[in-house]
């Protein structure tokens, strides 16, 4: 019942919107939903619009499943078929959608802070499903949930995030979240994908993947985000990348036995990983994807209903 809310947070743009207790609450709710699906009345009467300006398989599908499993009224609008294509601004679309009773918009857009802009005009909850290179908070939540399921506390756990850090909204949100939980983060990649400026307290930059591997508790691989390259910018050839940064059988053999490997997907076989990774005992991709549905259920429930006094 919505009247049981203690307080309601309006929108989720990045992980630093959530306090420590709010983060813990979302993980508790995720675990509850994972154990047992609720009756389909948690979001009854709530209308949710999925508005994706960029391609997606995992995020849009898991949000849609999460919304349906909570009993929401679910609408998907394709931007190219919307009145945005006729010159309507996103602000005016937001006003219009709220007036007809849409309560939540889940939005993905190539422009950083587009969800924040929408939220200024839309009288409802906005969830960032990925904005440019800036943030992908629900992906980071599901990654962190997966890591915590494995290790419990992440304090002092050694997590390597490898590859195209500069273009990766997933990496940016994961760094934010993992730092807050006390993990020791090693960012690994070549200078065009990882400027030295990424180093900060609790976050170090390492160019040599082979040196980073034996010490890691978890390795998070990333896709090279060619679609976000700026023309003329310094880049890295696939050949050089594969030689220096692909996780393959030789490199897997240097990991500790209990080290796990994650990837937000989609992954490119042969580039950031060899097929050996897909049969490695510590490969956690399927778990990440599965957790994505429960994490998104928890985020939707938290934003709309607030914290519940009891389950
Ligand atoms: N990880 C992720 O955001 O995947 P999609 O682009 O398929 O949603």
PDB file of C-alpha atoms and ligand atoms in Angstrom:
ATOM      1  CA  UNK A   1       0.000   0.000   0.000  1.00  0.00           C
ATOM      2  CA  UNK A   2       1.457   3.350  -0.985  1.00  0.00           C
ATOM      3  CA  UNK A   3       0.258   4.928   2.289  1.00  0.00           C
ATOM      4  CA  UNK A   4       2.973   2.901   4.092  1.00  0.00           C
ATOM      5  CA  UNK A   5       5.725   4.971   2.439  1.00  0.00           C
ATOM      6  CA  UNK A   6       8.185   6.584   4.815  1.00  0.00           C
ATOM      7  CA  UNK A   7       9.494   8.844   2.096  1.00  0.00           C
ATOM      8  CA  UNK A   8       9.687   8.798  -1.658  1.00  0.00           C
ATOM      9  CA  UNK A   9      12.694   9.645  -3.783  1.00  0.00           C
ATOM     10  CA  UNK A  10      11.597  11.105  -7.055  1.00  0.00           C
ATOM     11  CA  UNK A  11      14.125  10.034  -9.657  1.00  0.00           C
ATOM     12  CA  UNK A  12      17.325   8.065 -10.190  1.00  0.00           C
ATOM     13  CA  UNK A  13      20.005   9.671 -12.345  1.00  0.00           C
ATOM     14  CA  UNK A  14      23.138   8.048 -10.880  1.00  0.00           C
ATOM     15  CA  UNK A  15      24.223   6.031  -7.876  1.00  0.00           C
ATOM     16  CA  UNK A  16      25.257   9.086  -5.872  1.00  0.00           C
ATOM     17  CA  UNK A  17      21.549  10.039  -5.752  1.00  0.00           C
ATOM     18  CA  UNK A  18      21.171   7.167  -3.263  1.00  0.00           C
ATOM     19  CA  UNK A  19      22.283   7.359   0.363  1.00  0.00           C
ATOM     20  CA  UNK A  20      24.010   4.327   1.929  1.00  0.00           C
ATOM     21  CA  UNK A  21      20.798   3.217   3.711  1.00  0.00           C
ATOM     22  CA  UNK A  22      18.794   3.647   0.495  1.00  0.00           C
ATOM     23  CA  UNK A  23      21.307   1.503  -1.376  1.00  0.00           C
ATOM     24  CA  UNK A  24      21.066  -1.170   1.321  1.00  0.00           C
ATOM     25  CA  UNK A  25      17.266  -1.013   1.170  1.00  0.00           C
ATOM     26  CA  UNK A  26      17.285  -1.527  -2.609  1.00  0.00           C
ATOM     27  CA  UNK A  27      19.578  -4.558  -2.239  1.00  0.00           C
ATOM     28  CA  UNK A  28      17.317  -5.986   0.499  1.00  0.00           C
ATOM     29  CA  UNK A  29      14.264  -5.576  -1.723  1.00  0.00           C
ATOM     30  CA  UNK A  30      16.179  -7.111  -4.639  1.00  0.00           C
ATOM     31  CA  UNK A  31      16.935 -10.184  -2.526  1.00  0.00           C
ATOM     32  CA  UNK A  32      13.286 -10.402  -1.431  1.00  0.00           C
ATOM     33  CA  UNK A  33      12.069 -10.291  -5.033  1.00  0.00           C
ATOM     34  CA  UNK A  34      14.720 -12.804  -6.096  1.00  0.00           C
ATOM     35  CA  UNK A  35      13.560 -15.227  -3.417  1.00  0.00           C
ATOM     36  CA  UNK A  36       9.866 -14.873  -4.214  1.00  0.00           C
ATOM     37  CA  UNK A  37       8.023 -12.836  -6.799  1.00  0.00           C
ATOM     38  CA  UNK A  38       5.380 -10.576  -5.216  1.00  0.00           C
ATOM     39  CA  UNK A  39       1.712 -10.464  -6.162  1.00  0.00           C
ATOM     40  CA  UNK A  40       1.277  -8.327  -9.238  1.00  0.00           C
ATOM     41  CA  UNK A  41      -0.115  -5.409  -7.247  1.00  0.00           C
ATOM     42  CA  UNK A  42       3.000  -3.568  -6.063  1.00  0.00           C
ATOM     43  CA  UNK A  43       2.644  -1.021  -8.888  1.00  0.00           C
ATOM     44  CA  UNK A  44      -1.023  -1.477  -9.710  1.00  0.00           C
ATOM     45  CA  UNK A  45      -2.465   1.708 -11.195  1.00  0.00           C
ATOM     46  CA  UNK A  46       1.028   3.030 -12.012  1.00  0.00           C
ATOM     47  CA  UNK A  47       1.715   3.837 -15.681  1.00  0.00           C
ATOM     48  CA  UNK A  48       5.332   3.419 -16.819  1.00  0.00           C
ATOM     49  CA  UNK A  49       6.710   4.584 -20.148  1.00  0.00           C
ATOM     50  CA  UNK A  50       9.906   3.077 -21.573  1.00  0.00           C
ATOM     51  CA  UNK A  51      11.527   5.657 -23.836  1.00  0.00           C
ATOM     52  CA  UNK A  52      14.748   4.419 -25.438  1.00  0.00           C
ATOM     53  CA  UNK A  53      16.586   6.657 -27.917  1.00  0.00           C
ATOM     54  CA  UNK A  54      19.438   4.119 -28.195  1.00  0.00           C
ATOM     55  CA  UNK A  55      19.519   0.394 -28.851  1.00  0.00           C
ATOM     56  CA  UNK A  56      19.036  -1.969 -25.952  1.00  0.00           C
ATOM     57  CA  UNK A  57      18.360  -5.637 -25.334  1.00  0.00           C
ATOM     58  CA  UNK A  58      19.111  -6.224 -21.639  1.00  0.00           C
ATOM     59  CA  UNK A  59      17.973  -2.963 -20.063  1.00  0.00           C
ATOM     60  CA  UNK A  60      14.692  -2.491 -21.920  1.00  0.00           C
ATOM     61  CA  UNK A  61      13.690  -6.141 -21.588  1.00  0.00           C
ATOM     62  CA  UNK A  62      14.488  -6.376 -17.901  1.00  0.00           C
ATOM     63  CA  UNK A  63      12.742  -3.086 -17.107  1.00  0.00           C
ATOM     64  CA  UNK A  64       9.678  -4.296 -19.021  1.00  0.00           C
ATOM     65  CA  UNK A  65       9.672  -7.632 -17.176  1.00  0.00           C
ATOM     66  CA  UNK A  66      10.166  -5.864 -13.843  1.00  0.00           C
ATOM     67  CA  UNK A  67       7.300  -3.458 -14.541  1.00  0.00           C
ATOM     68  CA  UNK A  68       4.937  -6.269 -15.591  1.00  0.00           C
ATOM     69  CA  UNK A  69       5.870  -8.448 -12.612  1.00  0.00           C
ATOM     70  CA  UNK A  70       4.933  -5.569 -10.307  1.00  0.00           C
ATOM     71  CA  UNK A  71       1.578  -5.070 -12.038  1.00  0.00           C
ATOM     72  CA  UNK A  72       2.254  -1.679 -13.680  1.00  0.00           C
ATOM     73  CA  UNK A  73       0.607  -0.463 -16.878  1.00  0.00           C
ATOM     74  CA  UNK A  74       3.535  -0.618 -19.309  1.00  0.00           C
ATOM     75  CA  UNK A  75       3.921   1.512 -22.422  1.00  0.00           C
ATOM     76  CA  UNK A  76       6.841   1.603 -24.846  1.00  0.00           C
ATOM     77  CA  UNK A  77       7.260   4.594 -27.117  1.00  0.00           C
ATOM     78  CA  UNK A  78       9.699   4.532 -29.995  1.00  0.00           C
ATOM     79  CA  UNK A  79      11.207   8.054 -30.242  1.00  0.00           C
ATOM     80  CA  UNK A  80      11.331   7.918 -34.026  1.00  0.00           C
ATOM     81  CA  UNK A  81       7.563   7.317 -34.119  1.00  0.00           C
ATOM     82  CA  UNK A  82       6.813   9.959 -31.499  1.00  0.00           C
ATOM     83  CA  UNK A  83       6.011  13.647 -31.911  1.00  0.00           C
ATOM     84  CA  UNK A  84       9.611  14.440 -31.004  1.00  0.00           C
ATOM     85  CA  UNK A  85      10.168  13.683 -34.707  1.00  0.00           C
ATOM     86  CA  UNK A  86       7.748  16.533 -35.491  1.00  0.00           C
ATOM     87  CA  UNK A  87       9.683  19.056 -33.435  1.00  0.00           C
ATOM     88  CA  UNK A  88       8.062  18.707 -30.016  1.00  0.00           C
ATOM     89  CA  UNK A  89      10.643  19.340 -27.284  1.00  0.00           C
ATOM     90  CA  UNK A  90      11.329  16.697 -24.656  1.00  0.00           C
ATOM     91  CA  UNK A  91      10.098  19.178 -22.044  1.00  0.00           C
ATOM     92  CA  UNK A  92       6.723  19.554 -23.792  1.00  0.00           C
ATOM     93  CA  UNK A  93       6.522  15.788 -24.257  1.00  0.00           C
ATOM     94  CA  UNK A  94       7.149  15.428 -20.514  1.00  0.00           C
ATOM     95  CA  UNK A  95       4.343  17.850 -19.633  1.00  0.00           C
ATOM     96  CA  UNK A  96       2.002  16.002 -22.035  1.00  0.00           C
ATOM     97  CA  UNK A  97       2.831  12.537 -20.713  1.00  0.00           C
ATOM     98  CA  UNK A  98       2.315  13.566 -17.084  1.00  0.00           C
ATOM     99  CA  UNK A  99      -1.035  15.188 -17.974  1.00  0.00           C
ATOM    100  CA  UNK A 100      -2.340  11.904 -19.372  1.00  0.00           C
ATOM    101  CA  UNK A 101      -1.293  10.020 -16.238  1.00  0.00           C
ATOM    102  CA  UNK A 102       2.143   8.557 -16.933  1.00  0.00           C
ATOM    103  CA  UNK A 103       3.820   8.197 -13.521  1.00  0.00           C
ATOM    104  CA  UNK A 104       7.306   6.918 -14.398  1.00  0.00           C
ATOM    105  CA  UNK A 105       9.556   7.368 -17.438  1.00  0.00           C
ATOM    106  CA  UNK A 106      12.515   5.038 -17.954  1.00  0.00           C
ATOM    107  CA  UNK A 107      14.755   6.815 -20.434  1.00  0.00           C
ATOM    108  CA  UNK A 108      17.936   6.048 -22.389  1.00  0.00           C
ATOM    109  CA  UNK A 109      19.519   8.772 -24.481  1.00  0.00           C
ATOM    110  CA  UNK A 110      22.919   9.494 -26.091  1.00  0.00           C
ATOM    111  CA  UNK A 111      23.115  12.917 -24.395  1.00  0.00           C
ATOM    112  CA  UNK A 112      24.495  13.144 -20.855  1.00  0.00           C
ATOM    113  CA  UNK A 113      21.967  14.610 -18.369  1.00  0.00           C
ATOM    114  CA  UNK A 114      19.039  14.168 -20.768  1.00  0.00           C
ATOM    115  CA  UNK A 115      17.084  12.364 -17.973  1.00  0.00           C
ATOM    116  CA  UNK A 116      17.699  15.339 -15.654  1.00  0.00           C
ATOM    117  CA  UNK A 117      16.306  17.701 -18.316  1.00  0.00           C
ATOM    118  CA  UNK A 118      13.242  15.546 -18.759  1.00  0.00           C
ATOM    119  CA  UNK A 119      12.711  15.406 -14.990  1.00  0.00           C
ATOM    120  CA  UNK A 120      12.557  19.206 -14.782  1.00  0.00           C
ATOM    121  CA  UNK A 121       9.442  19.191 -16.968  1.00  0.00           C
ATOM    122  CA  UNK A 122       7.881  15.819 -16.120  1.00  0.00           C
ATOM    123  CA  UNK A 123       5.740  15.596 -12.986  1.00  0.00           C
ATOM    124  CA  UNK A 124       6.691  12.024 -12.074  1.00  0.00           C
ATOM    125  CA  UNK A 125       9.660   9.697 -11.551  1.00  0.00           C
ATOM    126  CA  UNK A 126      12.478   9.513 -14.110  1.00  0.00           C
ATOM    127  CA  UNK A 127      14.900   6.587 -14.189  1.00  0.00           C
ATOM    128  CA  UNK A 128      18.128   6.912 -16.134  1.00  0.00           C
ATOM    129  CA  UNK A 129      18.585   3.775 -18.251  1.00  0.00           C
ATOM    130  CA  UNK A 130      21.893   5.133 -19.650  1.00  0.00           C
ATOM    131  CA  UNK A 131      22.742   8.692 -20.717  1.00  0.00           C
ATOM    132  CA  UNK A 132      25.661   9.090 -23.107  1.00  0.00           C
ATOM    133  CA  UNK A 133      28.957   8.296 -21.412  1.00  0.00           C
ATOM    134  CA  UNK A 134      27.750   9.612 -18.073  1.00  0.00           C
ATOM    135  CA  UNK A 135      25.846   7.020 -16.036  1.00  0.00           C
ATOM    136  CA  UNK A 136      23.944   3.726 -16.042  1.00  0.00           C
ATOM    137  CA  UNK A 137      22.858   3.387 -12.431  1.00  0.00           C
ATOM    138  CA  UNK A 138      20.697   0.267 -12.644  1.00  0.00           C
ATOM    139  CA  UNK A 139      23.499  -1.622 -14.434  1.00  0.00           C
ATOM    140  CA  UNK A 140      25.893  -0.641 -11.632  1.00  0.00           C
ATOM    141  CA  UNK A 141      23.320  -1.740  -9.039  1.00  0.00           C
ATOM    142  CA  UNK A 142      23.001  -5.171 -10.626  1.00  0.00           C
ATOM    143  CA  UNK A 143      26.788  -5.490 -10.961  1.00  0.00           C
ATOM    144  CA  UNK A 144      27.292  -4.568  -7.309  1.00  0.00           C
ATOM    145  CA  UNK A 145      24.477  -6.885  -6.220  1.00  0.00           C
ATOM    146  CA  UNK A 146      26.203  -9.715  -8.111  1.00  0.00           C
ATOM    147  CA  UNK A 147      29.567  -8.901  -6.488  1.00  0.00           C
ATOM    148  CA  UNK A 148      28.017  -8.738  -3.011  1.00  0.00           C
ATOM    149  CA  UNK A 149      26.261 -12.051  -3.504  1.00  0.00           C
ATOM    150  CA  UNK A 150      29.695 -13.531  -4.183  1.00  0.00           C
ATOM    151  CA  UNK A 151      31.798 -11.744  -1.554  1.00  0.00           C
ATOM    152  CA  UNK A 152      29.489 -10.234   1.051  1.00  0.00           C
ATOM    153  CA  UNK A 153      31.132  -6.940   1.989  1.00  0.00           C
ATOM    154  CA  UNK A 154      33.088  -5.308  -0.824  1.00  0.00           C
ATOM    155  CA  UNK A 155      35.375  -3.427   1.565  1.00  0.00           C
ATOM    156  CA  UNK A 156      38.980  -3.867   0.361  1.00  0.00           C
ATOM    157  CA  UNK A 157      37.910  -6.297  -2.379  1.00  0.00           C
ATOM    158  CA  UNK A 158      40.107  -5.839  -5.425  1.00  0.00           C
ATOM    159  CA  UNK A 159      38.046  -5.118  -8.510  1.00  0.00           C
ATOM    160  CA  UNK A 160      39.650  -4.523 -11.925  1.00  0.00           C
ATOM    161  CA  UNK A 161      37.581  -2.690 -14.544  1.00  0.00           C
ATOM    162  CA  UNK A 162      39.149  -3.221 -17.935  1.00  0.00           C
ATOM    163  CA  UNK A 163      38.942  -1.511 -21.298  1.00  0.00           C
ATOM    164  CA  UNK A 164      37.218   1.537 -22.712  1.00  0.00           C
ATOM    165  CA  UNK A 165      36.642   3.330 -19.417  1.00  0.00           C
ATOM    166  CA  UNK A 166      36.362   6.833 -20.829  1.00  0.00           C
ATOM    167  CA  UNK A 167      33.337   6.052 -23.014  1.00  0.00           C
ATOM    168  CA  UNK A 168      31.657   3.670 -20.568  1.00  0.00           C
ATOM    169  CA  UNK A 169      28.721   4.944 -18.522  1.00  0.00           C
ATOM    170  CA  UNK A 170      28.696   1.529 -16.841  1.00  0.00           C
ATOM    171  CA  UNK A 171      32.278   2.028 -15.646  1.00  0.00           C
ATOM    172  CA  UNK A 172      31.532   5.544 -14.399  1.00  0.00           C
ATOM    173  CA  UNK A 173      28.549   4.383 -12.315  1.00  0.00           C
ATOM    174  CA  UNK A 174      30.422   1.311 -11.068  1.00  0.00           C
ATOM    175  CA  UNK A 175      33.405   3.403  -9.960  1.00  0.00           C
ATOM    176  CA  UNK A 176      31.013   5.694  -8.072  1.00  0.00           C
ATOM    177  CA  UNK A 177      29.229   2.810  -6.347  1.00  0.00           C
ATOM    178  CA  UNK A 178      32.231   0.585  -5.628  1.00  0.00           C
ATOM    179  CA  UNK A 179      34.255   3.463  -4.179  1.00  0.00           C
ATOM    180  CA  UNK A 180      31.407   4.207  -1.797  1.00  0.00           C
ATOM    181  CA  UNK A 181      31.470   0.584  -0.613  1.00  0.00           C
ATOM    182  CA  UNK A 182      35.213   0.644   0.070  1.00  0.00           C
ATOM    183  CA  UNK A 183      36.407  -1.574  -2.791  1.00  0.00           C
ATOM    184  CA  UNK A 184      39.933  -1.148  -4.154  1.00  0.00           C
ATOM    185  CA  UNK A 185      39.456  -0.370  -7.815  1.00  0.00           C
ATOM    186  CA  UNK A 186      42.087  -0.882 -10.504  1.00  0.00           C
ATOM    187  CA  UNK A 187      41.238   0.612 -13.876  1.00  0.00           C
ATOM    188  CA  UNK A 188      43.067  -1.108 -16.715  1.00  0.00           C
ATOM    189  CA  UNK A 189      43.417   0.121 -20.278  1.00  0.00           C
ATOM    190  CA  UNK A 190      45.453   2.074 -22.821  1.00  0.00           C
ATOM    191  CA  UNK A 191      45.691   5.907 -22.540  1.00  0.00           C
ATOM    192  CA  UNK A 192      43.079   6.691 -25.259  1.00  0.00           C
ATOM    193  CA  UNK A 193      40.518   4.671 -23.266  1.00  0.00           C
ATOM    194  CA  UNK A 194      41.805   5.550 -19.816  1.00  0.00           C
ATOM    195  CA  UNK A 195      43.376   8.955 -19.133  1.00  0.00           C
ATOM    196  CA  UNK A 196      45.582   9.211 -16.001  1.00  0.00           C
ATOM    197  CA  UNK A 197      43.025  11.647 -14.585  1.00  0.00           C
ATOM    198  CA  UNK A 198      40.786   8.691 -13.658  1.00  0.00           C
ATOM    199  CA  UNK A 199      43.078   7.899 -10.709  1.00  0.00           C
ATOM    200  CA  UNK A 200      41.722   9.069  -7.348  1.00  0.00           C
ATOM    201  CA  UNK A 201      41.520   7.865  -3.763  1.00  0.00           C
ATOM    202  CA  UNK A 202      40.733   4.146  -3.898  1.00  0.00           C
ATOM    203  CA  UNK A 203      41.099   4.088  -7.687  1.00  0.00           C
ATOM    204  CA  UNK A 204      44.393   3.370  -9.446  1.00  0.00           C
ATOM    205  CA  UNK A 205      45.270   3.273 -13.130  1.00  0.00           C
ATOM    206  CA  UNK A 206      47.212   0.280 -14.512  1.00  0.00           C
ATOM    207  CA  UNK A 207      48.326  -0.078 -18.132  1.00  0.00           C
ATOM    208  CA  UNK A 208      49.553  -3.674 -17.858  1.00  0.00           C
ATOM    209  CA  UNK A 209      46.608  -6.112 -17.737  1.00  0.00           C
ATOM    210  CA  UNK A 210      48.896  -9.076 -16.993  1.00  0.00           C
ATOM    211  CA  UNK A 211      50.224  -7.326 -13.894  1.00  0.00           C
ATOM    212  CA  UNK A 212      46.728  -6.566 -12.561  1.00  0.00           C
ATOM    213  CA  UNK A 213      45.206 -10.026 -13.005  1.00  0.00           C
ATOM    214  CA  UNK A 214      46.781 -12.281 -10.315  1.00  0.00           C
ATOM    215  CA  UNK A 215      45.676 -10.005  -7.494  1.00  0.00           C
ATOM    216  CA  UNK A 216      42.012  -9.426  -8.502  1.00  0.00           C
ATOM    217  CA  UNK A 217      38.904 -10.729  -6.753  1.00  0.00           C
ATOM    218  CA  UNK A 218      36.789  -9.683  -9.728  1.00  0.00           C
ATOM    219  CA  UNK A 219      37.424  -8.538 -13.280  1.00  0.00           C
ATOM    220  CA  UNK A 220      34.806  -6.394 -15.033  1.00  0.00           C
ATOM    221  CA  UNK A 221      35.304  -6.431 -18.800  1.00  0.00           C
ATOM    222  CA  UNK A 222      33.918  -3.684 -21.041  1.00  0.00           C
ATOM    223  CA  UNK A 223      32.968  -3.405 -24.690  1.00  0.00           C
ATOM    224  CA  UNK A 224      34.828  -0.865 -26.841  1.00  0.00           C
ATOM    225  CA  UNK A 225      32.167   1.798 -27.452  1.00  0.00           C
ATOM    226  CA  UNK A 226      32.950   2.659 -31.089  1.00  0.00           C
ATOM    227  CA  UNK A 227      29.666   4.560 -31.395  1.00  0.00           C
ATOM    228  CA  UNK A 228      30.935   7.165 -28.901  1.00  0.00           C
ATOM    229  CA  UNK A 229      34.288   7.862 -30.563  1.00  0.00           C
ATOM    230  CA  UNK A 230      34.849  11.429 -31.688  1.00  0.00           C
ATOM    231  CA  UNK A 231      36.303  11.689 -35.223  1.00  0.00           C
ATOM    232  CA  UNK A 232      40.038  12.319 -35.163  1.00  0.00           C
ATOM    233  CA  UNK A 233      40.458  11.248 -31.545  1.00  0.00           C
ATOM    234  CA  UNK A 234      43.329   8.944 -30.716  1.00  0.00           C
ATOM    235  CA  UNK A 235      42.123   5.358 -30.619  1.00  0.00           C
ATOM    236  CA  UNK A 236      43.445   1.807 -30.404  1.00  0.00           C
ATOM    237  CA  UNK A 237      43.477  -0.803 -33.182  1.00  0.00           C
ATOM    238  CA  UNK A 238      41.593  -4.055 -32.543  1.00  0.00           C
ATOM    239  CA  UNK A 239      44.879  -5.915 -33.075  1.00  0.00           C
ATOM    240  CA  UNK A 240      46.661  -3.958 -30.333  1.00  0.00           C
ATOM    241  CA  UNK A 241      43.661  -4.187 -28.025  1.00  0.00           C
ATOM    242  CA  UNK A 242      43.382  -7.957 -28.401  1.00  0.00           C
ATOM    243  CA  UNK A 243      47.094  -8.411 -27.739  1.00  0.00           C
ATOM    244  CA  UNK A 244      47.170  -6.241 -24.625  1.00  0.00           C
ATOM    245  CA  UNK A 245      43.691  -6.461 -23.078  1.00  0.00           C
ATOM    246  CA  UNK A 246      41.667  -9.433 -24.299  1.00  0.00           C
ATOM    247  CA  UNK A 247      40.879 -11.930 -21.542  1.00  0.00           C
ATOM    248  CA  UNK A 248      41.767 -15.353 -22.939  1.00  0.00           C
ATOM    249  CA  UNK A 249      42.823 -18.811 -21.715  1.00  0.00           C
ATOM    250  CA  UNK A 250      46.418 -17.731 -20.989  1.00  0.00           C
ATOM    251  CA  UNK A 251      45.305 -14.762 -18.920  1.00  0.00           C
ATOM    252  CA  UNK A 252      42.505 -16.723 -17.170  1.00  0.00           C
ATOM    253  CA  UNK A 253      45.158 -19.185 -15.984  1.00  0.00           C
ATOM    254  CA  UNK A 254      46.860 -16.391 -14.022  1.00  0.00           C
ATOM    255  CA  UNK A 255      43.742 -15.576 -11.946  1.00  0.00           C
ATOM    256  CA  UNK A 256      43.158 -16.827  -8.413  1.00  0.00           C
ATOM    257  CA  UNK A 257      40.781 -19.814  -8.450  1.00  0.00           C
ATOM    258  CA  UNK A 258      37.939 -17.823  -6.839  1.00  0.00           C
ATOM    259  CA  UNK A 259      38.183 -14.747  -9.079  1.00  0.00           C
ATOM    260  CA  UNK A 260      34.984 -13.934 -10.908  1.00  0.00           C
ATOM    261  CA  UNK A 261      34.534 -12.216 -14.280  1.00  0.00           C
ATOM    262  CA  UNK A 262      31.679  -9.867 -15.154  1.00  0.00           C
ATOM    263  CA  UNK A 263      30.583  -8.040 -18.290  1.00  0.00           C
ATOM    264  CA  UNK A 264      27.598  -5.676 -18.590  1.00  0.00           C
ATOM    265  CA  UNK A 265      26.940  -6.891 -22.126  1.00  0.00           C
ATOM    266  CA  UNK A 266      26.700  -6.844 -25.019  1.00  0.00           C
ATOM    267  CA  UNK A 267      30.102  -8.522 -25.309  1.00  0.00           C
ATOM    268  CA  UNK A 268      32.142  -8.817 -28.475  1.00  0.00           C
ATOM    269  CA  UNK A 269      33.657 -12.288 -28.759  1.00  0.00           C
ATOM    270  CA  UNK A 270      37.247 -12.218 -29.887  1.00  0.00           C
ATOM    271  CA  UNK A 271      37.816  -8.593 -28.861  1.00  0.00           C
ATOM    272  CA  UNK A 272      37.568  -8.007 -25.093  1.00  0.00           C
ATOM    273  CA  UNK A 273      37.096 -11.702 -24.394  1.00  0.00           C
ATOM    274  CA  UNK A 274      37.905 -15.042 -25.992  1.00  0.00           C
ATOM    275  CA  UNK A 275      35.350 -17.860 -25.947  1.00  0.00           C
ATOM    276  CA  UNK A 276      37.363 -19.450 -23.094  1.00  0.00           C
ATOM    277  CA  UNK A 277      35.832 -16.853 -20.763  1.00  0.00           C
ATOM    278  CA  UNK A 278      32.299 -18.074 -21.551  1.00  0.00           C
ATOM    279  CA  UNK A 279      33.123 -21.505 -20.083  1.00  0.00           C
ATOM    280  CA  UNK A 280      35.263 -20.214 -17.179  1.00  0.00           C
ATOM    281  CA  UNK A 281      33.812 -21.315 -13.803  1.00  0.00           C
ATOM    282  CA  UNK A 282      33.832 -17.747 -12.486  1.00  0.00           C
ATOM    283  CA  UNK A 283      31.975 -16.191 -15.455  1.00  0.00           C
ATOM    284  CA  UNK A 284      28.974 -14.396 -13.906  1.00  0.00           C
ATOM    285  CA  UNK A 285      27.298 -12.754 -16.921  1.00  0.00           C
ATOM    286  CA  UNK A 286      24.082 -14.838 -16.767  1.00  0.00           C
ATOM    287  CA  UNK A 287      23.725 -14.041 -13.057  1.00  0.00           C
ATOM    288  CA  UNK A 288      24.157 -10.333 -13.776  1.00  0.00           C
ATOM    289  CA  UNK A 289      21.430 -10.399 -16.401  1.00  0.00           C
ATOM    290  CA  UNK A 290      19.078 -12.345 -14.115  1.00  0.00           C
ATOM    291  CA  UNK A 291      19.726  -9.963 -11.219  1.00  0.00           C
ATOM    292  CA  UNK A 292      18.897  -7.059 -13.524  1.00  0.00           C
ATOM    293  CA  UNK A 293      15.196  -7.878 -13.412  1.00  0.00           C
ATOM    294  CA  UNK A 294      15.049  -8.038  -9.584  1.00  0.00           C
ATOM    295  CA  UNK A 295      17.205  -4.925  -9.116  1.00  0.00           C
ATOM    296  CA  UNK A 296      14.929  -2.970 -11.461  1.00  0.00           C
ATOM    297  CA  UNK A 297      11.864  -4.245  -9.608  1.00  0.00           C
ATOM    298  CA  UNK A 298      13.439  -2.965  -6.379  1.00  0.00           C
ATOM    299  CA  UNK A 299      14.300   0.441  -7.876  1.00  0.00           C
ATOM    300  CA  UNK A 300      10.784   0.911  -9.279  1.00  0.00           C
ATOM    301  CA  UNK A 301       9.167  -0.140  -6.003  1.00  0.00           C
ATOM    302  CA  UNK A 302      11.478   2.152  -4.000  1.00  0.00           C
ATOM    303  CA  UNK A 303      10.925   5.217  -6.178  1.00  0.00           C
ATOM    304  CA  UNK A 304       7.156   4.841  -6.386  1.00  0.00           C
ATOM    305  CA  UNK A 305       6.325   3.406  -2.953  1.00  0.00           C
ATOM    306  CA  UNK A 306       9.264   4.589  -0.858  1.00  0.00           C
ATOM    307  CA  UNK A 307      10.683   2.476   1.938  1.00  0.00           C
ATOM    308  CA  UNK A 308       8.190   0.036   3.403  1.00  0.00           C
ATOM    309  CA  UNK A 309       7.961  -0.559   7.132  1.00  0.00           C
ATOM    310  CA  UNK A 310       7.403  -4.248   6.497  1.00  0.00           C
ATOM    311  CA  UNK A 311       7.484  -6.469   3.470  1.00  0.00           C
TER     312      UNK A 311
HETATM  313  N1  LIG B   1      24.161  -3.585 -20.378  1.00  0.00           N
HETATM  314  C1  LIG B   1      23.280  -2.926 -21.160  1.00  0.00           C
HETATM  315  O1  LIG B   1      22.948  -1.730 -20.916  1.00  0.00           O
HETATM  316  O2  LIG B   1      22.830  -3.646 -22.214  1.00  0.00           O
HETATM  317  P1  LIG B   1      21.773  -3.121 -23.319  1.00  0.00           P
HETATM  318  O3  LIG B   1      22.469  -2.011 -24.080  1.00  0.00           O
HETATM  319  O4  LIG B   1      21.434  -4.303 -24.156  1.00  0.00           O
HETATM  320  O5  LIG B   1      20.584  -2.573 -22.584  1.00  0.00           O
END
